[in-house]
Amino acid sequence: MNGLILPSSFTSLWDPPANVAPGGFWFIFRAGKLLVTTSAGLPDPPGIAMGERPPLPVSDRHFVGLLDGVACWVASCNDIEPPAGFVFETLRGLFNHLPDNLLAVAGRGAQVVEFHRTHCHCGVCAALTELDDFGRARRCKACGEITYPRIAPAMMVLVKRDTGHGRELLLAKGARFATIYSALAGFVEPSESVEDCVHRETFEEVGIRVCNLRYFGSQGWPFPHSLMIAFTADHESGDIACQAGEILDAQWFPTGNLPELPSRFSIARRLINAAIAEVAPDHPALRK
Ligand SMILES: [Zn+2]
């Protein structure tokens, strides 16, 4: 269960090696949706276009690396119908359908395409930009300003406490994702450490203090360009008091009575599963 984490079989590169075969995988986006093969409702999993050339006209192309030695290209196209046998689909719509390794590369591709789409003009002088640094950046043709893809670090923390009745997890339902309870999360502010962000956001969102922060892991999250940095923490003090406008509800959930949990593609789910596995290795949530 790797979620959107790039597999070890992927080699991150920005310039195609001289000996690589022409073409490869084509991750082509149209208005944020990815071109995938379809089997007209049959149970075959969708796939990514392969070949020497993209299967439709593209307006740009960028090399992003090798997957099992096969070149991976990302590209975007304008308002054009997919060729026969293909459809455009959102990345979220491809969760549980597209193989994990392809989905992870698609997540990288979505961010690369979005970066180039939104940085055609310089943020300083508004002149046109061009590719720089082997395509991983853009440079202003007039003033020379260089811009790299924006990545927004965000912390995630799963707060837990062990009571006489067993382990409880603090899960919250945010105002923006009102259907699912999950770990707490929030964006890091300028000059703030991730650890300080954990303490600040936890107190702001649910009014409690935490201790014993332990780093869990991180994951790129291409919606649109976050890096989730996840921790576990123990409850130190305070009762839950939800931040108005941000948190609809937050509760201590016993591991034996959990609400619907986030998708297995999110680091939130891996974080929650790890906390469950410590006390209940046979918990049914770990099999989903
Ligand atoms: Zn400029």
PDB file of C-alpha atoms and ligand atoms in Angstrom:
ATOM      1  CA  MET A   1       0.000   0.000   0.000  1.00  0.00           C
ATOM      2  CA  ASN A   2       2.044   2.921  -1.280  1.00  0.00           C
ATOM      3  CA  GLY A   3      -0.596   5.520  -1.954  1.00  0.00           C
ATOM      4  CA  LEU A   4       0.768   8.241  -4.202  1.00  0.00           C
ATOM      5  CA  ILE A   5       4.390   7.632  -3.241  1.00  0.00           C
ATOM      6  CA  LEU A   6       6.659   7.147  -6.252  1.00  0.00           C
ATOM      7  CA  PRO A   7       7.748   3.492  -6.442  1.00  0.00           C
ATOM      8  CA  SER A   8      11.375   2.411  -6.150  1.00  0.00           C
ATOM      9  CA  SER A   9      11.174   1.372  -9.807  1.00  0.00           C
ATOM     10  CA  PHE A  10      10.841   5.050 -10.754  1.00  0.00           C
ATOM     11  CA  THR A  11      13.990   7.077 -11.458  1.00  0.00           C
ATOM     12  CA  SER A  12      13.463  10.819 -11.203  1.00  0.00           C
ATOM     13  CA  LEU A  13      15.099  12.601 -14.140  1.00  0.00           C
ATOM     14  CA  TRP A  14      14.421  15.823 -16.029  1.00  0.00           C
ATOM     15  CA  ASP A  15      16.448  15.082 -19.126  1.00  0.00           C
ATOM     16  CA  PRO A  16      15.995  11.799 -21.055  1.00  0.00           C
ATOM     17  CA  PRO A  17      19.123   9.617 -21.056  1.00  0.00           C
ATOM     18  CA  ALA A  18      20.784   9.266 -24.453  1.00  0.00           C
ATOM     19  CA  ASN A  19      20.256   5.509 -24.590  1.00  0.00           C
ATOM     20  CA  VAL A  20      16.561   5.448 -23.704  1.00  0.00           C
ATOM     21  CA  ALA A  21      14.133   4.154 -26.337  1.00  0.00           C
ATOM     22  CA  PRO A  22      12.061   6.851 -28.049  1.00  0.00           C
ATOM     23  CA  GLY A  23       8.606   7.512 -26.672  1.00  0.00           C
ATOM     24  CA  GLY A  24       7.366   5.644 -23.629  1.00  0.00           C
ATOM     25  CA  PHE A  25       4.465   6.397 -21.301  1.00  0.00           C
ATOM     26  CA  TRP A  26       2.419   9.510 -22.148  1.00  0.00           C
ATOM     27  CA  PHE A  27       0.719  11.130 -19.152  1.00  0.00           C
ATOM     28  CA  ILE A  28      -1.453  13.671 -20.966  1.00  0.00           C
ATOM     29  CA  PHE A  29      -3.634  16.125 -19.102  1.00  0.00           C
ATOM     30  CA  ARG A  30      -6.584  18.163 -20.286  1.00  0.00           C
ATOM     31  CA  ALA A  31      -7.953  20.668 -17.769  1.00  0.00           C
ATOM     32  CA  GLY A  32      -6.572  18.642 -14.866  1.00  0.00           C
ATOM     33  CA  LYS A  33      -7.850  15.305 -16.125  1.00  0.00           C
ATOM     34  CA  LEU A  34      -5.572  12.463 -17.227  1.00  0.00           C
ATOM     35  CA  LEU A  35      -5.879  10.545 -20.505  1.00  0.00           C
ATOM     36  CA  VAL A  36      -6.276   6.822 -19.756  1.00  0.00           C
ATOM     37  CA  THR A  37      -7.223   3.802 -21.803  1.00  0.00           C
ATOM     38  CA  THR A  38     -10.720   2.534 -21.268  1.00  0.00           C
ATOM     39  CA  SER A  39     -12.299  -0.839 -21.661  1.00  0.00           C
ATOM     40  CA  ALA A  40     -15.860   0.424 -21.970  1.00  0.00           C
ATOM     41  CA  GLY A  41     -16.896  -0.614 -18.482  1.00  0.00           C
ATOM     42  CA  LEU A  42     -15.115  -3.963 -18.513  1.00  0.00           C
ATOM     43  CA  PRO A  43     -13.157  -4.867 -15.388  1.00  0.00           C
ATOM     44  CA  ASP A  44      -9.754  -4.360 -17.017  1.00  0.00           C
ATOM     45  CA  PRO A  45      -7.833  -1.638 -15.213  1.00  0.00           C
ATOM     46  CA  PRO A  46      -7.276   1.553 -17.176  1.00  0.00           C
ATOM     47  CA  GLY A  47      -3.771   2.212 -18.438  1.00  0.00           C
ATOM     48  CA  ILE A  48      -1.568   5.011 -19.717  1.00  0.00           C
ATOM     49  CA  ALA A  49      -0.927   5.682 -23.389  1.00  0.00           C
ATOM     50  CA  MET A  50       2.341   4.177 -24.652  1.00  0.00           C
ATOM     51  CA  GLY A  51       4.230   4.613 -27.890  1.00  0.00           C
ATOM     52  CA  GLU A  52       6.767   6.687 -29.759  1.00  0.00           C
ATOM     53  CA  ARG A  53       4.346   9.591 -30.055  1.00  0.00           C
ATOM     54  CA  PRO A  54       1.430  10.861 -27.989  1.00  0.00           C
ATOM     55  CA  PRO A  55      -1.930   9.566 -29.275  1.00  0.00           C
ATOM     56  CA  LEU A  56      -3.245  13.108 -29.773  1.00  0.00           C
ATOM     57  CA  PRO A  57      -1.761  16.559 -30.477  1.00  0.00           C
ATOM     58  CA  VAL A  58      -0.143  18.029 -27.354  1.00  0.00           C
ATOM     59  CA  SER A  59       0.784  21.633 -26.672  1.00  0.00           C
ATOM     60  CA  ASP A  60       3.894  20.882 -24.599  1.00  0.00           C
ATOM     61  CA  ARG A  61       5.821  17.912 -23.280  1.00  0.00           C
ATOM     62  CA  HIS A  62       8.157  17.345 -20.360  1.00  0.00           C
ATOM     63  CA  PHE A  63      10.300  14.355 -19.461  1.00  0.00           C
ATOM     64  CA  VAL A  64       9.877  13.384 -15.791  1.00  0.00           C
ATOM     65  CA  GLY A  65      11.791  10.127 -15.367  1.00  0.00           C
ATOM     66  CA  LEU A  66      11.955   6.388 -16.002  1.00  0.00           C
ATOM     67  CA  LEU A  67       9.479   3.814 -14.749  1.00  0.00           C
ATOM     68  CA  ASP A  68      11.020   0.344 -14.929  1.00  0.00           C
ATOM     69  CA  GLY A  69      13.386   1.802 -17.538  1.00  0.00           C
ATOM     70  CA  VAL A  70      10.552   3.195 -19.691  1.00  0.00           C
ATOM     71  CA  ALA A  71      10.565   6.930 -20.364  1.00  0.00           C
ATOM     72  CA  CYS A  72       7.712   8.883 -18.760  1.00  0.00           C
ATOM     73  CA  TRP A  73       6.513  12.013 -20.547  1.00  0.00           C
ATOM     74  CA  VAL A  74       3.906  14.415 -19.285  1.00  0.00           C
ATOM     75  CA  ALA A  75       2.080  16.730 -21.602  1.00  0.00           C
ATOM     76  CA  SER A  76      -1.028  18.833 -21.832  1.00  0.00           C
ATOM     77  CA  CYS A  77      -3.528  19.307 -24.596  1.00  0.00           C
ATOM     78  CA  ASN A  78      -6.146  21.861 -25.371  1.00  0.00           C
ATOM     79  CA  ASP A  79      -9.857  21.273 -25.578  1.00  0.00           C
ATOM     80  CA  ILE A  80      -9.680  18.164 -27.732  1.00  0.00           C
ATOM     81  CA  GLU A  81     -11.699  14.955 -27.718  1.00  0.00           C
ATOM     82  CA  PRO A  82      -9.864  11.788 -26.602  1.00  0.00           C
ATOM     83  CA  PRO A  83      -9.011   9.283 -29.366  1.00  0.00           C
ATOM     84  CA  ALA A  84     -10.964   6.037 -29.608  1.00  0.00           C
ATOM     85  CA  GLY A  85     -10.285   3.785 -26.645  1.00  0.00           C
ATOM     86  CA  PHE A  86      -9.307   6.632 -24.296  1.00  0.00           C
ATOM     87  CA  VAL A  87     -11.079   8.871 -21.782  1.00  0.00           C
ATOM     88  CA  PHE A  88     -10.030  11.798 -19.608  1.00  0.00           C
ATOM     89  CA  GLU A  89     -10.490  11.129 -15.897  1.00  0.00           C
ATOM     90  CA  THR A  90      -9.623  12.948 -12.658  1.00  0.00           C
ATOM     91  CA  LEU A  91      -6.790  11.525 -10.556  1.00  0.00           C
ATOM     92  CA  ARG A  92      -9.167  11.058  -7.636  1.00  0.00           C
ATOM     93  CA  GLY A  93     -11.517   9.177  -9.963  1.00  0.00           C
ATOM     94  CA  LEU A  94      -8.624   6.841 -10.805  1.00  0.00           C
ATOM     95  CA  PHE A  95      -7.920   5.918  -7.175  1.00  0.00           C
ATOM     96  CA  ASN A  96      -8.406   2.143  -6.839  1.00  0.00           C
ATOM     97  CA  HIS A  97      -8.458   1.776 -10.650  1.00  0.00           C
ATOM     98  CA  LEU A  98      -5.139   2.874 -12.135  1.00  0.00           C
ATOM     99  CA  PRO A  99      -2.186   0.729 -10.921  1.00  0.00           C
ATOM    100  CA  ASP A 100      -0.419   2.434  -7.994  1.00  0.00           C
ATOM    101  CA  ASN A 101       2.908   2.957  -9.786  1.00  0.00           C
ATOM    102  CA  LEU A 102       1.217   4.718 -12.718  1.00  0.00           C
ATOM    103  CA  LEU A 103      -0.974   6.761 -10.391  1.00  0.00           C
ATOM    104  CA  ALA A 104       2.086   8.001  -8.492  1.00  0.00           C
ATOM    105  CA  VAL A 105       3.843   9.114 -11.685  1.00  0.00           C
ATOM    106  CA  ALA A 106       0.583  10.747 -12.783  1.00  0.00           C
ATOM    107  CA  GLY A 107       0.608  12.708  -9.513  1.00  0.00           C
ATOM    108  CA  ARG A 108       4.068  14.015 -10.338  1.00  0.00           C
ATOM    109  CA  GLY A 109       2.955  14.755 -13.896  1.00  0.00           C
ATOM    110  CA  ALA A 110      -0.110  16.677 -12.758  1.00  0.00           C
ATOM    111  CA  GLN A 111       2.068  19.012 -10.700  1.00  0.00           C
ATOM    112  CA  VAL A 112       4.616  19.502 -13.490  1.00  0.00           C
ATOM    113  CA  VAL A 113       1.927  20.319 -16.051  1.00  0.00           C
ATOM    114  CA  GLU A 114       0.178  22.663 -13.629  1.00  0.00           C
ATOM    115  CA  PHE A 115       3.453  24.466 -12.875  1.00  0.00           C
ATOM    116  CA  HIS A 116       4.173  25.170 -16.532  1.00  0.00           C
ATOM    117  CA  ARG A 117       0.545  26.139 -17.218  1.00  0.00           C
ATOM    118  CA  THR A 118       0.496  28.723 -14.455  1.00  0.00           C
ATOM    119  CA  HIS A 119       4.005  30.156 -14.932  1.00  0.00           C
ATOM    120  CA  CYS A 120       4.060  31.172 -18.601  1.00  0.00           C
ATOM    121  CA  HIS A 121       4.548  34.759 -17.444  1.00  0.00           C
ATOM    122  CA  CYS A 122       7.056  36.156 -14.986  1.00  0.00           C
ATOM    123  CA  GLY A 123       5.734  36.961 -11.522  1.00  0.00           C
ATOM    124  CA  VAL A 124       8.050  39.986 -11.320  1.00  0.00           C
ATOM    125  CA  CYS A 125       7.676  41.754 -14.678  1.00  0.00           C
ATOM    126  CA  ALA A 126       4.936  39.733 -16.444  1.00  0.00           C
ATOM    127  CA  ALA A 127       7.115  39.017 -19.522  1.00  0.00           C
ATOM    128  CA  LEU A 128       7.070  35.561 -21.115  1.00  0.00           C
ATOM    129  CA  THR A 129       9.120  32.784 -19.515  1.00  0.00           C
ATOM    130  CA  GLU A 130      10.964  29.846 -21.071  1.00  0.00           C
ATOM    131  CA  LEU A 131      12.185  26.466 -19.853  1.00  0.00           C
ATOM    132  CA  ASP A 132      15.308  26.475 -17.723  1.00  0.00           C
ATOM    133  CA  ASP A 133      17.418  23.983 -15.770  1.00  0.00           C
ATOM    134  CA  PHE A 134      16.567  21.040 -18.074  1.00  0.00           C
ATOM    135  CA  GLY A 135      12.872  21.880 -17.894  1.00  0.00           C
ATOM    136  CA  ARG A 136      12.422  21.736 -14.146  1.00  0.00           C
ATOM    137  CA  ALA A 137      12.202  25.534 -13.882  1.00  0.00           C
ATOM    138  CA  ARG A 138      11.124  28.564 -15.916  1.00  0.00           C
ATOM    139  CA  ARG A 139      13.230  31.655 -16.592  1.00  0.00           C
ATOM    140  CA  CYS A 140      11.927  35.087 -17.510  1.00  0.00           C
ATOM    141  CA  LYS A 141      13.072  36.173 -20.981  1.00  0.00           C
ATOM    142  CA  ALA A 142      13.198  39.818 -19.881  1.00  0.00           C
ATOM    143  CA  CYS A 143      14.459  40.044 -16.289  1.00  0.00           C
ATOM    144  CA  GLY A 144      15.944  36.564 -15.792  1.00  0.00           C
ATOM    145  CA  GLU A 145      13.822  35.663 -12.763  1.00  0.00           C
ATOM    146  CA  ILE A 146      13.903  31.877 -12.296  1.00  0.00           C
ATOM    147  CA  THR A 147      10.918  30.049 -10.832  1.00  0.00           C
ATOM    148  CA  TYR A 148      10.724  26.447  -9.664  1.00  0.00           C
ATOM    149  CA  PRO A 149       7.539  24.471  -9.039  1.00  0.00           C
ATOM    150  CA  ARG A 150       5.791  25.642  -5.910  1.00  0.00           C
ATOM    151  CA  ILE A 151       5.417  22.967  -3.257  1.00  0.00           C
ATOM    152  CA  ALA A 152       3.324  23.803  -0.197  1.00  0.00           C
ATOM    153  CA  PRO A 153       4.424  21.936   2.955  1.00  0.00           C
ATOM    154  CA  ALA A 154       1.613  20.909   5.249  1.00  0.00           C
ATOM    155  CA  MET A 155       1.708  19.047   8.524  1.00  0.00           C
ATOM    156  CA  MET A 156      -0.551  16.184   9.447  1.00  0.00           C
ATOM    157  CA  VAL A 157      -0.809  14.841  12.973  1.00  0.00           C
ATOM    158  CA  LEU A 158      -2.643  11.887  14.435  1.00  0.00           C
ATOM    159  CA  VAL A 159      -3.176  12.545  18.136  1.00  0.00           C
ATOM    160  CA  LYS A 160      -3.747   9.486  20.290  1.00  0.00           C
ATOM    161  CA  ARG A 161      -4.294   8.624  23.901  1.00  0.00           C
ATOM    162  CA  ASP A 162      -4.316   5.318  25.692  1.00  0.00           C
ATOM    163  CA  THR A 163      -7.043   5.047  28.308  1.00  0.00           C
ATOM    164  CA  GLY A 164      -8.100   2.244  30.631  1.00  0.00           C
ATOM    165  CA  HIS A 165     -10.445   1.152  27.824  1.00  0.00           C
ATOM    166  CA  GLY A 166      -7.794   1.041  25.116  1.00  0.00           C
ATOM    167  CA  ARG A 167      -6.425   3.376  22.483  1.00  0.00           C
ATOM    168  CA  GLU A 168      -8.370   6.372  21.192  1.00  0.00           C
ATOM    169  CA  LEU A 169      -7.593   8.441  18.089  1.00  0.00           C
ATOM    170  CA  LEU A 170      -8.509  12.085  17.676  1.00  0.00           C
ATOM    171  CA  LEU A 171     -10.167  12.386  14.267  1.00  0.00           C
ATOM    172  CA  ALA A 172     -11.785  15.507  12.895  1.00  0.00           C
ATOM    173  CA  LYS A 173     -14.154  16.404  10.105  1.00  0.00           C
ATOM    174  CA  GLY A 174     -13.011  19.568   8.362  1.00  0.00           C
ATOM    175  CA  ALA A 175     -15.365  22.141   6.903  1.00  0.00           C
ATOM    176  CA  ARG A 176     -13.901  21.596   3.421  1.00  0.00           C
ATOM    177  CA  PHE A 177     -14.013  17.773   3.392  1.00  0.00           C
ATOM    178  CA  ALA A 178     -17.181  17.287   5.349  1.00  0.00           C
ATOM    179  CA  THR A 179     -17.743  13.608   4.698  1.00  0.00           C
ATOM    180  CA  ILE A 180     -14.674  11.980   6.230  1.00  0.00           C
ATOM    181  CA  TYR A 181     -13.060  12.028   9.676  1.00  0.00           C
ATOM    182  CA  SER A 182      -9.292  12.199   9.424  1.00  0.00           C
ATOM    183  CA  ALA A 183      -6.112  13.277  11.182  1.00  0.00           C
ATOM    184  CA  LEU A 184      -5.576  17.001  11.717  1.00  0.00           C
ATOM    185  CA  ALA A 185      -3.751  18.926   9.000  1.00  0.00           C
ATOM    186  CA  GLY A 186      -2.692  22.448   8.160  1.00  0.00           C
ATOM    187  CA  PHE A 187      -0.278  24.447   6.037  1.00  0.00           C
ATOM    188  CA  VAL A 188       3.088  25.556   7.353  1.00  0.00           C
ATOM    189  CA  GLU A 189       3.364  29.342   7.603  1.00  0.00           C
ATOM    190  CA  PRO A 190       6.397  31.421   6.543  1.00  0.00           C
ATOM    191  CA  SER A 191       9.440  30.822   8.795  1.00  0.00           C
ATOM    192  CA  GLU A 192       7.544  28.279  10.878  1.00  0.00           C
ATOM    193  CA  SER A 193       9.016  24.840  11.631  1.00  0.00           C
ATOM    194  CA  VAL A 194       6.829  21.849  10.871  1.00  0.00           C
ATOM    195  CA  GLU A 195       6.875  20.934  14.558  1.00  0.00           C
ATOM    196  CA  ASP A 196       5.693  24.405  15.576  1.00  0.00           C
ATOM    197  CA  CYS A 197       2.983  24.120  12.945  1.00  0.00           C
ATOM    198  CA  VAL A 198       1.773  20.862  14.532  1.00  0.00           C
ATOM    199  CA  HIS A 199       1.443  22.514  17.946  1.00  0.00           C
ATOM    200  CA  ARG A 200      -0.165  25.682  16.573  1.00  0.00           C
ATOM    201  CA  GLU A 201      -2.673  23.990  14.278  1.00  0.00           C
ATOM    202  CA  THR A 202      -3.659  21.385  16.855  1.00  0.00           C
ATOM    203  CA  PHE A 203      -4.414  24.052  19.423  1.00  0.00           C
ATOM    204  CA  GLU A 204      -6.196  26.285  16.887  1.00  0.00           C
ATOM    205  CA  GLU A 205      -8.320  23.525  15.382  1.00  0.00           C
ATOM    206  CA  VAL A 206      -9.308  21.454  18.416  1.00  0.00           C
ATOM    207  CA  GLY A 207      -8.032  23.359  21.469  1.00  0.00           C
ATOM    208  CA  ILE A 208      -5.705  20.716  22.850  1.00  0.00           C
ATOM    209  CA  ARG A 209      -1.986  20.528  23.587  1.00  0.00           C
ATOM    210  CA  VAL A 210       0.101  17.593  22.370  1.00  0.00           C
ATOM    211  CA  CYS A 211       3.477  16.105  23.255  1.00  0.00           C
ATOM    212  CA  ASN A 212       5.843  13.351  22.108  1.00  0.00           C
ATOM    213  CA  LEU A 213       5.805  14.297  18.433  1.00  0.00           C
ATOM    214  CA  ARG A 214       7.171  11.490  16.302  1.00  0.00           C
ATOM    215  CA  TYR A 215       7.851  11.822  12.591  1.00  0.00           C
ATOM    216  CA  PHE A 216       5.909   9.242  10.591  1.00  0.00           C
ATOM    217  CA  GLY A 217       6.551   9.974   6.920  1.00  0.00           C
ATOM    218  CA  SER A 218       5.746  12.297   4.062  1.00  0.00           C
ATOM    219  CA  GLN A 219       3.903  12.179   0.790  1.00  0.00           C
ATOM    220  CA  GLY A 220       3.449  14.473  -2.167  1.00  0.00           C
ATOM    221  CA  TRP A 221      -0.231  15.275  -2.631  1.00  0.00           C
ATOM    222  CA  PRO A 222      -0.971  16.743  -6.076  1.00  0.00           C
ATOM    223  CA  PHE A 223      -4.179  18.590  -5.158  1.00  0.00           C
ATOM    224  CA  PRO A 224      -2.707  20.856  -6.304  1.00  0.00           C
ATOM    225  CA  HIS A 225       0.881  20.915  -4.964  1.00  0.00           C
ATOM    226  CA  SER A 226       1.164  19.916  -1.300  1.00  0.00           C
ATOM    227  CA  LEU A 227       3.779  17.946   0.570  1.00  0.00           C
ATOM    228  CA  MET A 228       2.127  16.275   3.558  1.00  0.00           C
ATOM    229  CA  ILE A 229       4.553  15.744   6.464  1.00  0.00           C
ATOM    230  CA  ALA A 230       2.972  13.405   8.972  1.00  0.00           C
ATOM    231  CA  PHE A 231       3.491  12.923  12.705  1.00  0.00           C
ATOM    232  CA  THR A 232       1.945  11.082  15.573  1.00  0.00           C
ATOM    233  CA  ALA A 233       1.563  12.788  18.931  1.00  0.00           C
ATOM    234  CA  ASP A 234       0.169  12.080  22.384  1.00  0.00           C
ATOM    235  CA  HIS A 235      -2.549  14.093  24.058  1.00  0.00           C
ATOM    236  CA  GLU A 236      -1.018  16.292  26.736  1.00  0.00           C
ATOM    237  CA  SER A 237      -3.855  18.497  28.004  1.00  0.00           C
ATOM    238  CA  GLY A 238      -7.142  20.131  27.166  1.00  0.00           C
ATOM    239  CA  ASP A 239     -10.615  19.097  26.011  1.00  0.00           C
ATOM    240  CA  ILE A 240     -11.750  19.192  22.399  1.00  0.00           C
ATOM    241  CA  ALA A 241     -13.027  22.619  21.325  1.00  0.00           C
ATOM    242  CA  CYS A 242     -13.599  22.816  17.545  1.00  0.00           C
ATOM    243  CA  GLN A 243     -12.486  25.906  15.659  1.00  0.00           C
ATOM    244  CA  ALA A 244     -15.531  27.591  14.165  1.00  0.00           C
ATOM    245  CA  GLY A 245     -15.543  27.625  10.375  1.00  0.00           C
ATOM    246  CA  GLU A 246     -12.672  25.132  10.110  1.00  0.00           C
ATOM    247  CA  ILE A 247     -13.671  22.002  12.011  1.00  0.00           C
ATOM    248  CA  LEU A 248     -17.236  20.706  11.901  1.00  0.00           C
ATOM    249  CA  ASP A 249     -16.632  17.981  14.461  1.00  0.00           C
ATOM    250  CA  ALA A 250     -13.777  16.247  16.275  1.00  0.00           C
ATOM    251  CA  GLN A 251     -13.969  13.276  18.596  1.00  0.00           C
ATOM    252  CA  TRP A 252     -11.866  10.703  20.397  1.00  0.00           C
ATOM    253  CA  PHE A 253     -12.650   7.463  18.580  1.00  0.00           C
ATOM    254  CA  PRO A 254     -11.795   4.107  20.195  1.00  0.00           C
ATOM    255  CA  THR A 255      -9.975   1.874  17.702  1.00  0.00           C
ATOM    256  CA  GLY A 256     -12.866  -0.562  18.078  1.00  0.00           C
ATOM    257  CA  ASN A 257     -15.418   1.991  16.890  1.00  0.00           C
ATOM    258  CA  LEU A 258     -13.930   4.063  14.086  1.00  0.00           C
ATOM    259  CA  PRO A 259     -15.855   6.136  11.530  1.00  0.00           C
ATOM    260  CA  GLU A 260     -15.367   5.822   7.782  1.00  0.00           C
ATOM    261  CA  LEU A 261     -11.656   6.409   7.167  1.00  0.00           C
ATOM    262  CA  PRO A 262      -9.756   8.235   4.385  1.00  0.00           C
ATOM    263  CA  SER A 263      -8.714   6.505   1.166  1.00  0.00           C
ATOM    264  CA  ARG A 264      -5.739   4.137   1.254  1.00  0.00           C
ATOM    265  CA  PHE A 265      -4.013   6.517  -1.182  1.00  0.00           C
ATOM    266  CA  SER A 266      -3.635   9.167   1.499  1.00  0.00           C
ATOM    267  CA  ILE A 267      -0.898   9.318   4.089  1.00  0.00           C
ATOM    268  CA  ALA A 268      -3.687   9.995   6.601  1.00  0.00           C
ATOM    269  CA  ARG A 269      -4.888   6.424   6.172  1.00  0.00           C
ATOM    270  CA  ARG A 270      -1.393   4.978   6.558  1.00  0.00           C
ATOM    271  CA  LEU A 271      -0.928   7.064   9.692  1.00  0.00           C
ATOM    272  CA  ILE A 272      -4.229   5.873  11.152  1.00  0.00           C
ATOM    273  CA  ASN A 273      -3.563   2.248  10.196  1.00  0.00           C
ATOM    274  CA  ALA A 274      -0.132   2.328  11.856  1.00  0.00           C
ATOM    275  CA  ALA A 275      -1.653   3.594  15.114  1.00  0.00           C
ATOM    276  CA  ILE A 276      -4.323   0.876  14.966  1.00  0.00           C
ATOM    277  CA  ALA A 277      -1.807  -1.861  14.140  1.00  0.00           C
ATOM    278  CA  GLU A 278       0.206  -1.107  17.289  1.00  0.00           C
ATOM    279  CA  VAL A 279      -2.714  -2.154  19.494  1.00  0.00           C
ATOM    280  CA  ALA A 280      -4.920  -4.271  17.197  1.00  0.00           C
ATOM    281  CA  PRO A 281      -2.889  -6.010  14.459  1.00  0.00           C
ATOM    282  CA  ASP A 282      -5.957  -7.934  13.243  1.00  0.00           C
ATOM    283  CA  HIS A 283      -8.218  -4.882  12.968  1.00  0.00           C
ATOM    284  CA  PRO A 284     -10.460  -5.083   9.849  1.00  0.00           C
ATOM    285  CA  ALA A 285      -9.529  -1.517   8.835  1.00  0.00           C
ATOM    286  CA  LEU A 286      -6.004  -2.754   8.080  1.00  0.00           C
ATOM    287  CA  ARG A 287      -7.267  -5.051   5.324  1.00  0.00           C
ATOM    288  CA  LYS A 288      -8.921  -2.301   3.276  1.00  0.00           C
TER     289      LYS A 288
HETATM  290 ZN    ZN B   1      10.604  38.999 -15.453  1.00  0.00          ZN
END
